[in-house]
Coordinates of C-alpha atoms in Angstrom, one line a residue:
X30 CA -52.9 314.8 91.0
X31 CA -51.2 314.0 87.6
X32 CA -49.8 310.8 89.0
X33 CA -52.8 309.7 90.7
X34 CA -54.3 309.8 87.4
X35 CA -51.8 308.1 85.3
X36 CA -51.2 305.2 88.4
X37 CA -54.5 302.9 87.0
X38 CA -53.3 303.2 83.4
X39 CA -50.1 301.8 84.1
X40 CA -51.3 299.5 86.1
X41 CA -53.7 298.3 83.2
X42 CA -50.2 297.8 81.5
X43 CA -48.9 296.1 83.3
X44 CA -51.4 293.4 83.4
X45 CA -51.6 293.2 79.7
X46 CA -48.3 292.3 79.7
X47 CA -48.4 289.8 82.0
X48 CA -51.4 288.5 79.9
X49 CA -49.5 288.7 76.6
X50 CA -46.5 287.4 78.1
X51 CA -48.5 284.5 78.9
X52 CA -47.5 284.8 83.0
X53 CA -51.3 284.9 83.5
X54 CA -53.5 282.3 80.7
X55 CA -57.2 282.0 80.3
X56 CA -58.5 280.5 83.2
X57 CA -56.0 282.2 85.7
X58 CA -57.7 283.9 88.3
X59 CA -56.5 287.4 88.9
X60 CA -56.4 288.5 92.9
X61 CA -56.2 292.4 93.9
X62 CA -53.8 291.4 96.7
X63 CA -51.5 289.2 94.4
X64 CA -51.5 291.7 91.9
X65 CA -51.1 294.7 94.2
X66 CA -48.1 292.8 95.5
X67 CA -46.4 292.0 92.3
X68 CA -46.4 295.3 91.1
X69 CA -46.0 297.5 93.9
X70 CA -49.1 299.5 93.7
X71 CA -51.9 299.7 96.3
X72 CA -55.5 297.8 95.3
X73 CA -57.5 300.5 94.2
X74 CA -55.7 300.9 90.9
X75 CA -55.4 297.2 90.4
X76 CA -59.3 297.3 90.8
X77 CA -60.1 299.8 88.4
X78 CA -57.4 297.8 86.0
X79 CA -59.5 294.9 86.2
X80 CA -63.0 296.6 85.8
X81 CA -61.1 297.8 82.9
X82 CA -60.1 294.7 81.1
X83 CA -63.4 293.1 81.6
X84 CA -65.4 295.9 80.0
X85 CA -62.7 294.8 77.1
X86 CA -63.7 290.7 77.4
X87 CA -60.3 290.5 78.6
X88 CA -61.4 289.7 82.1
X89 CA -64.9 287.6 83.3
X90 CA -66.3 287.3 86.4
X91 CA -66.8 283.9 88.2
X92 CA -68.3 284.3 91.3
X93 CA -66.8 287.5 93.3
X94 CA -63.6 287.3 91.4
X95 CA -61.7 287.7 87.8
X96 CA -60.2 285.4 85.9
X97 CA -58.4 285.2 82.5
X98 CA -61.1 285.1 79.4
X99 CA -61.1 282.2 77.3
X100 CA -62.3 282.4 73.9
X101 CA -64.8 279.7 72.1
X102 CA -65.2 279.2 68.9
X103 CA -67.6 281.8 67.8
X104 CA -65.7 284.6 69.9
X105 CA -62.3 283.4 67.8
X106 CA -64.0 283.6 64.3
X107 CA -65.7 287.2 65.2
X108 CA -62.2 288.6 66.1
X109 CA -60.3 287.3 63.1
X110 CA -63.3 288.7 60.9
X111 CA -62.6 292.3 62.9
X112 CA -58.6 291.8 62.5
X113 CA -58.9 290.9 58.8
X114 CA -61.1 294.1 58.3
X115 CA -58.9 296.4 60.3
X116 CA -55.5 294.8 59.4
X117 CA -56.5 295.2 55.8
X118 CA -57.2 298.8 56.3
X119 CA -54.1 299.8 57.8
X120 CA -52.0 297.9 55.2
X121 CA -54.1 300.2 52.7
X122 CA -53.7 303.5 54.5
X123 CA -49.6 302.2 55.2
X124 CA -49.4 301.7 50.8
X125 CA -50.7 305.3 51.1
X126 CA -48.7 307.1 53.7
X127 CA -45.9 305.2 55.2
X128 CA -42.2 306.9 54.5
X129 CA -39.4 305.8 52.9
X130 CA -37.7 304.5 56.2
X131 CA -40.8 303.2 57.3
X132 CA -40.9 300.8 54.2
X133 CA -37.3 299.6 54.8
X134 CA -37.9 298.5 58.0
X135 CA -40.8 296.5 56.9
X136 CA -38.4 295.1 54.4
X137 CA -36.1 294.5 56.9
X138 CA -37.9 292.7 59.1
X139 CA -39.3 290.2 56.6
X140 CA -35.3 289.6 55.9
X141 CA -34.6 288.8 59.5
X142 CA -37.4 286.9 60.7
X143 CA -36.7 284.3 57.7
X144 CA -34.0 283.2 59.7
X145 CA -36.5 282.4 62.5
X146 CA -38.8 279.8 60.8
X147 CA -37.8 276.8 62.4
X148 CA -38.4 278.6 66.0
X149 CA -42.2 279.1 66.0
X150 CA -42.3 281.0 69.5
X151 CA -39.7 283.5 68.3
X152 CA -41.2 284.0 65.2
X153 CA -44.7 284.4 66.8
X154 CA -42.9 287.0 68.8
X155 CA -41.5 288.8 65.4
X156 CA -44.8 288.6 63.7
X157 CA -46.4 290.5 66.3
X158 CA -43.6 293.3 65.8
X159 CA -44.4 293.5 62.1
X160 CA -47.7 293.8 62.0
X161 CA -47.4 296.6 64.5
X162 CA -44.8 298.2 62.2
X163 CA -47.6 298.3 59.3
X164 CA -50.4 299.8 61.7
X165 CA -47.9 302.6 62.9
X166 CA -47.5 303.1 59.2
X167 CA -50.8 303.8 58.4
X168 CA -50.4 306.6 60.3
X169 CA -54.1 306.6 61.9
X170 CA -53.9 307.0 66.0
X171 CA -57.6 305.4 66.3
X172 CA -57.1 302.3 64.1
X173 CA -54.0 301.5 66.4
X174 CA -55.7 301.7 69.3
X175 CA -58.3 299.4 67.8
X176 CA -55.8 296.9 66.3
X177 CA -53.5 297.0 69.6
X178 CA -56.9 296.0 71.6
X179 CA -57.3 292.9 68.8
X180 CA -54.0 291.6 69.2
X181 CA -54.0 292.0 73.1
X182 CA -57.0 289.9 72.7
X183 CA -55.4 287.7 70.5
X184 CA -52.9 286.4 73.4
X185 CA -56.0 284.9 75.1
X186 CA -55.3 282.2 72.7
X187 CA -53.2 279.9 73.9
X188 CA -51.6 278.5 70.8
X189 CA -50.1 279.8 67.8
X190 CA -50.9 279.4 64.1
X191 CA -47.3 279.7 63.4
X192 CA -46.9 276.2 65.4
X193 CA -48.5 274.3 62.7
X194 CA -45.6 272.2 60.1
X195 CA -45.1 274.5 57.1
X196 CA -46.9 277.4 58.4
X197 CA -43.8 279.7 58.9
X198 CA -42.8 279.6 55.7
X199 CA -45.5 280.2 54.4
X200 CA -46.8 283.4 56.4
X201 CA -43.3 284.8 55.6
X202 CA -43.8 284.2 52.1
X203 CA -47.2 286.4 52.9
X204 CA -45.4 289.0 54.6
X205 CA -42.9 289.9 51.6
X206 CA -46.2 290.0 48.9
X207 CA -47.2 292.6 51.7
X208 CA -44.2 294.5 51.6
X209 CA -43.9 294.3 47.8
X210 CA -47.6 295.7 47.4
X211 CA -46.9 298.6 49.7
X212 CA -43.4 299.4 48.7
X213 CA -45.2 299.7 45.0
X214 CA -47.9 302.1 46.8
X215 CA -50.2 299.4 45.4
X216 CA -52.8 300.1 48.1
X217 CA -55.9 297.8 46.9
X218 CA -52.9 294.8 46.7
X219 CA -51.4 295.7 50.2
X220 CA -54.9 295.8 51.6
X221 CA -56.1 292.6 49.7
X222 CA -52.4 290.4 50.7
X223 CA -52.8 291.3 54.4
X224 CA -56.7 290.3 54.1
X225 CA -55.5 287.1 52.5
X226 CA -53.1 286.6 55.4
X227 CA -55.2 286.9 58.2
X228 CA -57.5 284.4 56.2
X229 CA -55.0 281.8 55.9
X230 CA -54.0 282.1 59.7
X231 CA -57.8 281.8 60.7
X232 CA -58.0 278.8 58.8
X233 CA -54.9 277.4 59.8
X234 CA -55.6 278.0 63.5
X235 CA -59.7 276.1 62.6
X236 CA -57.5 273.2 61.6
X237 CA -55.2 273.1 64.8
X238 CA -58.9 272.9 67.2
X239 CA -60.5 270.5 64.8
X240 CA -57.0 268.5 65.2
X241 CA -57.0 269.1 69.1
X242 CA -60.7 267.9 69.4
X243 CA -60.1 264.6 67.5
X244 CA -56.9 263.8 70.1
X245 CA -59.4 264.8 72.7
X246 CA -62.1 262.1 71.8

């Protein structure tokens, strides 16, 4: 009975992953028999997967079947205004409560992904695995959840912000005025340098449609 339970969650899994790994984009369309194949599962937890996802926006109908969501531009700014928010908390509560060890990794990690700022993917890829360091610091289950459904979301962006010249270098500038503020358990700074952060990616990205639109015309 356990399993049977259990099957449809990590079946949900396993199609975020495939999302965030960018196998499946906005636009895809997601069939139960495909999917059912691929992972080795029958199609009633793949269909309770997918009514999952698209109570989430991760998934919209067209016609009788799923496909990837897309974002626009209103959906984009309403999730960086929720990720600045909740990103800003849990830098806060992380100032507050993170451990010794969980500080040096943070540290760490800003000293190794310096050497990836001329590889934008892999950096993109690192950046992700910081940010979830500071969340898991914060030590707060529910604002993990919430933040781990923001950046799932996040992948239905097709781009990065890290793509754009000189952007690398300067989020990882960000990222050590983070680290500093919470290794000083400067909690107002940590919150207000990761709210500053997210800021500067949002704009950054604005400026990568406006410059895709004027290709486009």
């Amino acid at each position: 009975m356990d399993n049977s339970r259990s099957q449809p969650v990590d079946v949900y899994d396993m199609i975020l992953d495939a999302i965030d790994a960018g196998i499946y984009g906005p636009g895809d369309r997601l069939v139960e028999s495909e999917l059912a194949e691929r992972f080795g599962v029958s199609r009633t937890p793949i269909r309770e997967a997918l009514q999952r996802l698209e109570t989430q926006s991760l998934l919209e109908r067209d016609g009788r079947s799923m496909i990837v969501a897309s974002l626009d531009h209103n959906q984009m700014a309403e999730l960086y205004v929720v990720r600045r928010e909740l990103e800003g908390l849990a830098a806060r509560l992380a100032a507050r409560h993170a451990t010794a060890e969980e500080i040096t990794i943070l540290r760490e990690m800003v000293n190794s992904d310096d050497q990836l700022v001329k590889d934008p993917a892999a950096l993109s890829r690192a950046n992700r695995r910081f940010h979830q360091q500071i969340h898991l610091a914060s030590h707060n289950r529910y604002l993990v959840q919430q933040l781990d459904l923001v950046h799932r979301t996040m992948a239905l962006m097709t781009t990065t912000s890290l793509a754009v010249e000189g952007r690398c270098e300067i989020a990882q500038s960000e990222h050590d005025g983070i680290v500093s503020a919470i290794e000083a358990r400067d909690e107002k700074g940590a919150e207000k340098a990761l709210r500053d952060h997210i800021s500067v990616a949002f704009m950054t990205r604005l400026k990568q449609d406006a410059d895709a639109r004027e290709r486009m015309s």
